[in-house]
Amino acid sequence: MTEIRIVQNVLKHNDEIAAMNRQRLRDAGVFCIDLIGSPGCGKTSLLEATLRRLHSRINIGIIAGDLATDRDAKRIQACGAKVVQINTGKGCHLDANQVRHALDEIDLAGLDLLIIENVGNLICPVGFDLGQDAKVGMFSVCEGDDKAAKHPHLVRVADLLLLNKTDLMKYVRFHPATFREDVEKLNPGVEMIELSATEPKIDRWLDWLLSKTQAAHDLTSADIPVPVGTTKELSDAR
Amino acid sequence: MHELSIARSLLGLVRDNVPDGALVKSVLVCVGPLQAIEPDAMQFAWHAATDDTEFDGAELSLTLLPWELHCLECGRNWSSENWSDPCTCGSCRVDPVGGDELTLISIDVDEANTIKEPAEGSHTVMRNPA
Ligand SMILES: Nc1nc2c(ncn2[C@@H]2O[C@H](COP(=O)(O)OP(=O)(O)O)[C@@H](O)[C@H]2O)c(=O)[nH]1
Ligand SMILES: [Mg+2]
Ligand SMILES: [Zn+2]
Ligand SMILES: [Zn+2]
């Protein structure tokens, strides 16, 4: 019997493709978010509200991952965004290769922000790097205040956490302090934004998006010398 | 069920690293708690992924790593099954460190034996259900 030492990440192939995606997005100055949350927490509603508020100010593309149907894609399209739909069939998460193919269908040069709505699932999508700049974990008050503690993986890796449906706080048993305590233990200092996608009360989220998008844009314009006249301005984003 | 995708990736990685014709006996993988891997589901997925391949029958040996915790008050480091453990100093300001490991450590091969066609019905034994 011979032992072959390997010591390599099992998802190496996925991570390599994710790195390629990340480079493509960075070269184009696009800020990219992987939005992860349970089914029904309000991901598509938040995208709709976000697009209504921002689509006249910045160019937003959406990749919508869903098990079946193009209903989310249609809802988002109606708000004026370029949408690429990925139907995962039985797959419970998106992987970097699916996103790579979706990127082929998008004119990245004409984009400022790309949001990937991952398949509704708090566990599977966490370990799969897609090439995003930020993983955003989304919860809603209806799911209960113990959900951060029960999904430490997502909370731990998230760059931003959203707590949605705060308009329903008065109808459900949800103690914001309990939720926040668990979050703070798992991911000290992580930013958390409370919002309501359908009211809509999403100003802090929009501010966060705009500042990150602007930063990604500035970084690229600083990195790559662009011939005069071709500089892509973030058209009156503020 | 991200276990199935992981099993498929693992199979690809094993294939890339094994000399032609060598018989794979077992595959050792270390998993951190952030990967949220269910050992039974992982064994099942590995079996499904290797079924009817040259690795049919190769054992998957999973090492599940505990949470590595670090106390922000007294600086103590320890391991635990539970991320929310308070420290022995009484502090609840405990930071989980790392935990996202998903590493193929090694492959045991029998190079003397080249692969034989698996005998009928011999592939249903699930070894090492961690
Ligand atoms: N009251 C309330 N309902 C919401 C809010 N956000 C989403 N919903 C509702 O929750 C349901 C699921 O929303 P959807 O956006 O499809 O969730 P997704 O599965 O995460 O994309 C829909 O009926 C929405 O109208 C919110 O902030 N407040
Ligand atoms: Mg949706
Ligand atoms: Zn999955
Ligand atoms: Zn301590």
CSV table of C-alpha atoms and ligand atoms in Angstrom, one decimal:
chain,number,residue,atom,x,y,z
A,1,MET,CA,0.0,0.0,0.0
A,2,THR,CA,1.3,3.4,-0.9
A,3,GLU,CA,0.1,6.7,0.6
A,4,ILE,CA,0.0,9.7,-1.9
A,5,ARG,CA,0.1,13.0,0.1
A,6,ILE,CA,-2.1,15.6,-1.6
A,7,VAL,CA,-3.3,18.3,0.8
A,8,GLN,CA,-5.4,20.3,-1.6
A,9,ASN,CA,-8.8,22.0,-1.3
A,10,VAL,CA,-11.5,19.6,-2.5
A,11,LEU,CA,-13.3,22.5,-4.2
A,12,LYS,CA,-10.0,23.6,-5.9
A,13,HIS,CA,-11.6,23.5,-9.4
A,14,ASN,CA,-14.6,25.6,-8.3
A,15,ASP,CA,-12.2,28.1,-6.6
A,16,GLU,CA,-10.0,28.4,-9.7
A,17,ILE,CA,-13.1,29.3,-11.8
A,18,ALA,CA,-14.3,31.7,-9.1
A,19,ALA,CA,-10.9,33.4,-9.3
A,20,MET,CA,-11.3,33.8,-13.0
A,21,ASN,CA,-14.8,35.3,-12.6
A,22,ARG,CA,-13.4,37.6,-9.9
A,23,GLN,CA,-10.7,38.9,-12.3
A,24,ARG,CA,-13.2,39.5,-15.1
A,25,LEU,CA,-15.5,41.4,-12.8
A,26,ARG,CA,-12.6,43.4,-11.4
A,27,ASP,CA,-11.3,44.3,-14.8
A,28,ALA,CA,-14.7,45.6,-15.8
A,29,GLY,CA,-15.0,47.6,-12.5
A,30,VAL,CA,-18.1,45.7,-11.5
A,31,PHE,CA,-19.0,45.2,-7.8
A,32,CYS,CA,-20.5,41.7,-7.3
A,33,ILE,CA,-22.6,40.4,-4.5
A,34,ASP,CA,-23.6,36.8,-3.7
A,35,LEU,CA,-27.0,37.1,-1.9
A,36,ILE,CA,-27.7,34.1,0.3
A,37,GLY,CA,-30.9,33.5,2.3
A,38,SER,CA,-33.6,31.0,3.0
A,39,PRO,CA,-36.5,30.6,0.6
A,40,GLY,CA,-39.0,33.4,1.2
A,41,CYS,CA,-36.8,35.7,3.2
A,42,GLY,CA,-37.3,38.4,0.6
A,43,LYS,CA,-34.4,38.2,-1.7
A,44,THR,CA,-36.3,38.9,-4.9
A,45,SER,CA,-38.4,41.5,-3.2
A,46,LEU,CA,-35.3,43.3,-2.1
A,47,LEU,CA,-33.9,43.2,-5.6
A,48,GLU,CA,-37.1,44.6,-7.0
A,49,ALA,CA,-37.1,47.5,-4.5
A,50,THR,CA,-33.4,48.1,-5.1
A,51,LEU,CA,-33.8,48.3,-8.8
A,52,ARG,CA,-36.7,50.6,-8.6
A,53,ARG,CA,-34.6,53.0,-6.6
A,54,LEU,CA,-31.3,52.6,-8.4
A,55,HIS,CA,-31.8,51.6,-12.0
A,56,SER,CA,-31.8,55.2,-13.3
A,57,ARG,CA,-28.6,55.9,-11.4
A,58,ILE,CA,-26.3,52.9,-11.9
A,59,ASN,CA,-26.3,49.9,-14.3
A,60,ILE,CA,-27.3,46.8,-12.4
A,61,GLY,CA,-27.2,43.2,-13.6
A,62,ILE,CA,-28.9,40.3,-11.9
A,63,ILE,CA,-28.1,36.6,-12.0
A,64,ALA,CA,-31.1,34.7,-10.6
A,65,GLY,CA,-30.5,31.2,-9.4
A,66,ASP,CA,-33.6,29.2,-8.9
A,67,LEU,CA,-34.5,25.5,-8.7
A,68,ALA,CA,-37.2,25.9,-11.3
A,69,THR,CA,-39.4,28.5,-13.1
A,70,ASP,CA,-38.4,32.0,-14.4
A,71,ARG,CA,-40.8,33.8,-12.1
A,72,ASP,CA,-38.1,35.6,-10.1
A,73,ALA,CA,-36.3,36.6,-13.4
A,74,LYS,CA,-39.6,38.0,-14.7
A,75,ARG,CA,-40.3,40.0,-11.5
A,76,ILE,CA,-36.8,41.5,-11.7
A,77,GLN,CA,-36.9,42.2,-15.4
A,78,ALA,CA,-40.1,44.2,-14.9
A,79,CYS,CA,-38.0,46.5,-12.7
A,80,GLY,CA,-35.6,47.3,-15.5
A,81,ALA,CA,-32.5,45.1,-14.9
A,82,LYS,CA,-30.6,42.8,-17.2
A,83,VAL,CA,-31.3,39.3,-15.8
A,84,VAL,CA,-29.7,36.0,-16.5
A,85,GLN,CA,-31.6,33.1,-15.1
A,86,ILE,CA,-29.8,29.9,-14.0
A,87,ASN,CA,-32.2,27.0,-13.3
A,88,THR,CA,-30.3,24.6,-11.1
A,89,GLY,CA,-32.8,21.8,-11.5
A,90,LYS,CA,-32.1,19.7,-8.4
A,91,GLY,CA,-28.9,21.6,-7.5
A,92,CYS,CA,-29.3,23.4,-4.2
A,93,HIS,CA,-26.6,26.1,-4.8
A,94,LEU,CA,-24.9,27.9,-7.6
A,95,ASP,CA,-21.3,27.1,-8.4
A,96,ALA,CA,-18.6,29.2,-10.1
A,97,ASN,CA,-18.9,27.4,-13.4
A,98,GLN,CA,-22.6,28.3,-13.7
A,99,VAL,CA,-21.8,31.9,-12.9
A,100,ARG,CA,-19.0,31.8,-15.5
A,101,HIS,CA,-21.5,30.9,-18.2
A,102,ALA,CA,-24.0,33.5,-17.0
A,103,LEU,CA,-21.2,36.1,-17.2
A,104,ASP,CA,-20.8,35.3,-20.9
A,105,GLU,CA,-24.3,36.5,-21.4
A,106,ILE,CA,-23.8,39.8,-19.8
A,107,ASP,CA,-22.1,42.9,-21.1
A,108,LEU,CA,-19.9,43.5,-18.2
A,109,ALA,CA,-18.4,46.7,-19.6
A,110,GLY,CA,-21.8,48.3,-19.3
A,111,LEU,CA,-22.3,47.3,-15.7
A,112,ASP,CA,-21.6,48.8,-12.3
A,113,LEU,CA,-23.2,46.3,-10.0
A,114,LEU,CA,-23.9,42.6,-10.3
A,115,ILE,CA,-26.1,40.9,-7.8
A,116,ILE,CA,-26.4,37.1,-7.8
A,117,GLU,CA,-29.5,35.8,-6.1
A,118,ASN,CA,-28.4,32.4,-4.9
A,119,VAL,CA,-30.7,29.4,-4.6
A,120,GLY,CA,-32.9,29.8,-1.4
A,121,ASN,CA,-30.7,27.8,1.1
A,122,LEU,CA,-28.7,28.8,4.1
A,123,ILE,CA,-26.2,26.0,4.0
A,124,CYS,CA,-25.1,24.8,0.6
A,125,PRO,CA,-24.2,28.1,-1.1
A,126,VAL,CA,-21.9,29.1,1.8
A,127,GLY,CA,-18.8,27.0,0.7
A,128,PHE,CA,-19.0,27.8,-3.0
A,129,ASP,CA,-17.0,30.8,-4.0
A,130,LEU,CA,-18.6,32.3,-7.1
A,131,GLY,CA,-16.1,35.2,-7.6
A,132,GLN,CA,-18.1,37.7,-5.7
A,133,ASP,CA,-16.7,40.7,-3.8
A,134,ALA,CA,-19.1,40.3,-0.9
A,135,LYS,CA,-21.2,37.5,0.4
A,136,VAL,CA,-24.4,39.0,1.9
A,137,GLY,CA,-26.4,36.8,4.3
A,138,MET,CA,-30.1,37.6,4.5
A,139,PHE,CA,-32.5,36.6,7.3
A,140,SER,CA,-36.0,37.7,8.0
A,141,VAL,CA,-37.7,38.1,11.4
A,142,CYS,CA,-40.3,35.5,10.5
A,143,GLU,CA,-37.7,32.8,10.6
A,144,GLY,CA,-37.0,33.4,14.3
A,145,ASP,CA,-34.2,35.0,16.3
A,146,ASP,CA,-32.3,31.7,16.6
A,147,LYS,CA,-31.4,31.4,13.0
A,148,ALA,CA,-28.0,33.1,13.2
A,149,ALA,CA,-27.0,30.6,15.9
A,150,LYS,CA,-28.3,27.7,13.8
A,151,HIS,CA,-26.5,28.8,10.7
A,152,PRO,CA,-23.1,29.8,12.0
A,153,HIS,CA,-21.5,29.0,8.6
A,154,LEU,CA,-23.3,31.8,6.7
A,155,VAL,CA,-23.0,34.3,9.6
A,156,ARG,CA,-19.3,33.6,10.0
A,157,VAL,CA,-18.4,34.1,6.3
A,158,ALA,CA,-20.8,37.0,5.5
A,159,ASP,CA,-19.4,40.4,4.7
A,160,LEU,CA,-22.8,42.0,5.4
A,161,LEU,CA,-25.9,40.7,7.1
A,162,LEU,CA,-29.5,41.8,6.3
A,163,LEU,CA,-32.4,41.3,8.6
A,164,ASN,CA,-35.6,41.7,6.5
A,165,LYS,CA,-39.3,42.0,7.3
A,166,THR,CA,-38.8,44.2,10.3
A,167,ASP,CA,-42.3,45.6,9.6
A,168,LEU,CA,-43.5,42.2,10.9
A,169,MET,CA,-41.5,42.4,14.2
A,170,LYS,CA,-44.6,43.2,16.2
A,171,TYR,CA,-46.4,40.1,15.0
A,172,VAL,CA,-43.7,37.5,15.6
A,173,ARG,CA,-41.6,36.5,18.5
A,174,PHE,CA,-38.2,37.9,17.6
A,175,HIS,CA,-35.8,39.5,20.0
A,176,PRO,CA,-33.3,41.6,18.0
A,177,ALA,CA,-30.9,41.6,20.9
A,178,THR,CA,-30.7,37.8,20.9
A,179,PHE,CA,-30.1,37.7,17.1
A,180,ARG,CA,-27.5,40.5,17.3
A,181,GLU,CA,-25.6,38.8,20.2
A,182,ASP,CA,-25.2,35.6,18.2
A,183,VAL,CA,-24.1,37.5,15.1
A,184,GLU,CA,-21.6,39.4,17.1
A,185,LYS,CA,-20.1,36.3,18.6
A,186,LEU,CA,-19.8,34.5,15.3
A,187,ASN,CA,-18.5,37.4,13.2
A,188,PRO,CA,-17.4,40.2,15.5
A,189,GLY,CA,-17.8,43.7,14.0
A,190,VAL,CA,-19.8,42.5,10.9
A,191,GLU,CA,-22.2,45.1,9.6
A,192,MET,CA,-25.9,44.3,10.0
A,193,ILE,CA,-28.7,46.2,8.3
A,194,GLU,CA,-32.3,45.9,9.4
A,195,LEU,CA,-34.7,46.6,6.5
A,196,SER,CA,-38.1,46.0,5.1
A,197,ALA,CA,-38.1,45.2,1.4
A,198,THR,CA,-41.8,45.7,0.7
A,199,GLU,CA,-42.4,48.9,2.7
A,200,PRO,CA,-39.8,49.7,1.3
A,201,LYS,CA,-37.4,50.8,4.1
A,202,ILE,CA,-34.0,50.1,2.5
A,203,ASP,CA,-32.0,53.3,2.6
A,204,ARG,CA,-29.0,52.0,4.6
A,205,TRP,CA,-28.7,49.1,2.2
A,206,LEU,CA,-28.8,51.4,-0.8
A,207,ASP,CA,-26.1,53.6,0.8
A,208,TRP,CA,-23.9,50.5,1.4
A,209,LEU,CA,-24.4,49.3,-2.2
A,210,LEU,CA,-23.6,52.7,-3.7
A,211,SER,CA,-20.5,53.2,-1.7
A,212,LYS,CA,-19.1,49.7,-2.4
A,213,THR,CA,-20.0,50.1,-6.1
A,214,GLN,CA,-18.3,53.4,-6.3
A,215,ALA,CA,-15.2,52.0,-4.5
A,216,ALA,CA,-14.9,49.1,-7.0
A,217,HIS,CA,-15.3,51.5,-9.9
A,218,ASP,CA,-12.6,53.8,-8.5
A,219,LEU,CA,-10.2,50.9,-8.0
A,220,THR,CA,-10.5,49.8,-11.6
A,221,SER,CA,-10.1,53.3,-13.0
A,222,ALA,CA,-7.0,53.8,-10.8
A,223,ASP,CA,-5.5,50.4,-11.8
A,224,ILE,CA,-5.9,50.4,-15.6
A,225,PRO,CA,-4.9,53.5,-17.6
A,226,VAL,CA,-7.9,54.1,-19.9
A,227,PRO,CA,-7.6,56.1,-23.1
A,228,VAL,CA,-9.1,59.5,-22.8
A,229,GLY,CA,-12.8,59.6,-23.8
A,230,THR,CA,-13.5,55.9,-22.9
A,231,THR,CA,-13.7,56.3,-19.1
A,232,LYS,CA,-16.8,54.8,-17.8
A,233,GLU,CA,-18.4,57.2,-15.3
A,234,LEU,CA,-20.7,56.0,-12.6
A,235,SER,CA,-23.5,58.1,-14.2
A,236,ASP,CA,-24.7,60.6,-11.5
A,237,ALA,CA,-24.8,57.9,-8.9
A,238,ARG,CA,-25.2,60.4,-6.1
B,1,MET,CA,-27.2,18.4,-0.4
B,2,HIS,CA,-24.0,20.1,-1.3
B,3,GLU,CA,-22.3,16.8,-0.3
B,4,LEU,CA,-22.9,15.5,-3.8
B,5,SER,CA,-21.1,18.4,-5.5
B,6,ILE,CA,-18.3,18.0,-3.0
B,7,ALA,CA,-18.1,14.3,-3.7
B,8,ARG,CA,-17.9,14.9,-7.5
B,9,SER,CA,-15.1,17.5,-7.0
B,10,LEU,CA,-13.3,15.1,-4.7
B,11,LEU,CA,-13.6,12.3,-7.4
B,12,GLY,CA,-12.0,14.7,-9.9
B,13,LEU,CA,-9.2,15.6,-7.6
B,14,VAL,CA,-8.5,11.9,-6.8
B,15,ARG,CA,-8.5,11.1,-10.5
B,16,ASP,CA,-5.9,13.9,-11.2
B,17,ASN,CA,-3.6,12.5,-8.5
B,18,VAL,CA,-3.6,8.8,-8.9
B,19,PRO,CA,-1.3,6.9,-11.3
B,20,ASP,CA,-3.0,5.1,-14.1
B,21,GLY,CA,-4.1,1.6,-13.1
B,22,ALA,CA,-3.5,2.0,-9.4
B,23,LEU,CA,-6.2,0.6,-7.1
B,24,VAL,CA,-7.5,3.3,-4.7
B,25,LYS,CA,-8.2,1.8,-1.3
B,26,SER,CA,-9.1,4.9,0.6
B,27,VAL,CA,-9.2,8.7,0.5
B,28,LEU,CA,-8.7,10.9,3.6
B,29,VAL,CA,-10.5,14.2,3.8
B,30,CYS,CA,-10.5,16.7,6.6
B,31,VAL,CA,-13.6,18.9,7.1
B,32,GLY,CA,-14.0,22.0,9.2
B,33,PRO,CA,-17.3,22.8,10.9
B,34,LEU,CA,-18.0,25.8,8.6
B,35,GLN,CA,-18.5,23.4,5.7
B,36,ALA,CA,-21.7,22.0,7.4
B,37,ILE,CA,-21.1,18.5,6.1
B,38,GLU,CA,-23.3,15.7,7.3
B,39,PRO,CA,-21.0,12.6,7.5
B,40,ASP,CA,-23.8,10.1,6.5
B,41,ALA,CA,-24.8,12.3,3.6
B,42,MET,CA,-21.2,12.6,2.6
B,43,GLN,CA,-20.6,8.9,2.6
B,44,PHE,CA,-23.8,8.4,0.6
B,45,ALA,CA,-22.7,11.0,-1.9
B,46,TRP,CA,-19.2,9.5,-2.2
B,47,HIS,CA,-20.7,6.2,-2.9
B,48,ALA,CA,-23.1,7.6,-5.5
B,49,ALA,CA,-20.3,9.6,-7.2
B,50,THR,CA,-17.9,6.6,-7.4
B,51,ASP,CA,-20.5,4.0,-8.4
B,52,ASP,CA,-19.5,2.6,-11.8
B,53,THR,CA,-16.2,4.4,-11.9
B,54,GLU,CA,-12.7,3.0,-11.4
B,55,PHE,CA,-12.9,4.2,-7.8
B,56,ASP,CA,-16.0,2.1,-6.9
B,57,GLY,CA,-15.3,0.6,-3.5
B,58,ALA,CA,-12.7,3.2,-2.4
B,59,GLU,CA,-13.3,4.1,1.2
B,60,LEU,CA,-13.9,7.7,2.2
B,61,SER,CA,-12.3,8.4,5.5
B,62,LEU,CA,-13.6,11.7,6.9
B,63,THR,CA,-12.0,13.6,9.8
B,64,LEU,CA,-14.4,16.1,11.2
B,65,LEU,CA,-12.5,18.9,12.8
B,66,PRO,CA,-14.0,20.7,15.9
B,67,TRP,CA,-14.5,24.4,16.2
B,68,GLU,CA,-11.2,26.1,17.2
B,69,LEU,CA,-12.1,28.8,19.7
B,70,HIS,CA,-10.1,31.8,20.9
B,71,CYS,CA,-11.1,33.8,24.0
B,72,LEU,CA,-10.9,37.5,23.4
B,73,GLU,CA,-10.6,38.3,27.1
B,74,CYS,CA,-7.9,35.9,28.4
B,75,GLY,CA,-6.4,34.6,25.1
B,76,ARG,CA,-7.0,30.9,25.8
B,77,ASN,CA,-7.3,28.7,22.7
B,78,TRP,CA,-9.3,25.4,22.7
B,79,SER,CA,-11.4,23.1,20.6
B,80,SER,CA,-15.0,22.3,21.0
B,81,GLU,CA,-18.0,20.7,19.3
B,82,ASN,CA,-20.0,23.9,20.0
B,83,TRP,CA,-19.1,27.3,18.7
B,84,SER,CA,-21.1,29.1,21.4
B,85,ASP,CA,-19.1,27.7,24.4
B,86,PRO,CA,-18.1,30.4,26.9
B,87,CYS,CA,-14.5,30.4,28.1
B,88,THR,CA,-13.4,28.9,31.4
B,89,CYS,CA,-12.5,32.4,32.5
B,90,GLY,CA,-16.2,33.2,32.3
B,91,SER,CA,-16.0,35.4,29.2
B,92,CYS,CA,-18.5,35.0,26.4
B,93,ARG,CA,-16.4,37.0,24.0
B,94,VAL,CA,-15.1,34.0,22.2
B,95,ASP,CA,-14.0,34.0,18.5
B,96,PRO,CA,-14.2,30.9,16.3
B,97,VAL,CA,-11.0,30.7,14.2
B,98,GLY,CA,-10.8,29.1,10.8
B,99,GLY,CA,-13.1,26.1,10.3
B,100,ASP,CA,-13.5,26.3,6.6
B,101,GLU,CA,-11.2,23.4,5.8
B,102,LEU,CA,-12.2,21.0,3.1
B,103,THR,CA,-9.0,19.3,2.3
B,104,LEU,CA,-8.0,16.1,0.5
B,105,ILE,CA,-5.1,15.0,2.7
B,106,SER,CA,-4.0,11.7,1.1
B,107,ILE,CA,-4.9,8.8,-1.0
B,108,ASP,CA,-4.0,5.2,-0.2
B,109,VAL,CA,-3.4,3.2,-3.3
B,110,ASP,CA,-2.4,-0.4,-4.0
B,111,GLU,CA,-0.1,-0.2,-7.0
B,112,ALA,CA,0.5,-3.9,-7.2
B,113,ASN,CA,-3.2,-4.5,-8.1
B,114,THR,CA,-4.5,-3.0,-11.2
B,115,ILE,CA,-8.2,-2.4,-11.3
B,116,LYS,CA,-10.5,-5.3,-11.8
B,117,GLU,CA,-14.1,-5.2,-12.8
B,118,PRO,CA,-16.1,-5.0,-9.6
B,119,ALA,CA,-18.0,-8.2,-8.9
B,120,GLU,CA,-21.7,-8.0,-9.2
B,121,GLY,CA,-23.4,-6.7,-6.0
B,122,SER,CA,-20.1,-6.1,-4.3
B,123,HIS,CA,-20.3,-2.3,-4.2
B,124,THR,CA,-23.1,-1.7,-1.8
B,125,VAL,CA,-21.0,-1.9,1.4
B,126,MET,CA,-20.7,1.5,2.9
B,127,ARG,CA,-17.5,1.6,4.9
B,128,ASN,CA,-16.5,3.9,7.7
B,129,PRO,CA,-19.8,5.7,8.4
B,130,ALA,CA,-18.0,8.1,10.7
C,1,LIG,N1,-44.2,42.0,5.3
C,1,LIG,C1,-43.2,41.8,4.5
C,1,LIG,N2,-43.2,40.9,3.6
C,1,LIG,C2,-42.1,40.7,2.8
C,1,LIG,C3,-40.9,41.5,2.9
C,1,LIG,N3,-40.0,41.1,2.0
C,1,LIG,C4,-40.6,40.1,1.3
C,1,LIG,N4,-41.9,39.8,1.7
C,1,LIG,C5,-42.8,38.8,1.3
C,1,LIG,O1,-42.2,37.5,1.5
C,1,LIG,C6,-42.6,36.7,0.4
C,1,LIG,C7,-41.3,36.0,-0.2
C,1,LIG,O2,-40.6,37.0,-0.9
C,1,LIG,P1,-39.6,36.8,-2.0
C,1,LIG,O3,-39.0,38.1,-2.4
C,1,LIG,O4,-40.2,36.0,-3.1
C,1,LIG,O5,-38.5,35.9,-1.3
C,1,LIG,P2,-37.2,35.0,-1.8
C,1,LIG,O6,-37.7,33.6,-1.9
C,1,LIG,O7,-36.2,35.2,-0.8
C,1,LIG,O8,-36.8,35.6,-3.2
C,1,LIG,C8,-43.4,37.5,-0.6
C,1,LIG,O9,-44.8,37.2,-0.3
C,1,LIG,C9,-43.0,38.9,-0.2
C,1,LIG,O10,-44.0,39.8,-0.5
C,1,LIG,C10,-40.9,42.5,3.9
C,1,LIG,O11,-40.0,43.3,4.1
C,1,LIG,N5,-42.1,42.6,4.7
C,2,MG,MG,-36.5,34.7,-5.1
C,3,ZN,ZN,-26.2,22.5,-2.5
C,4,ZN,ZN,-11.1,33.4,28.6
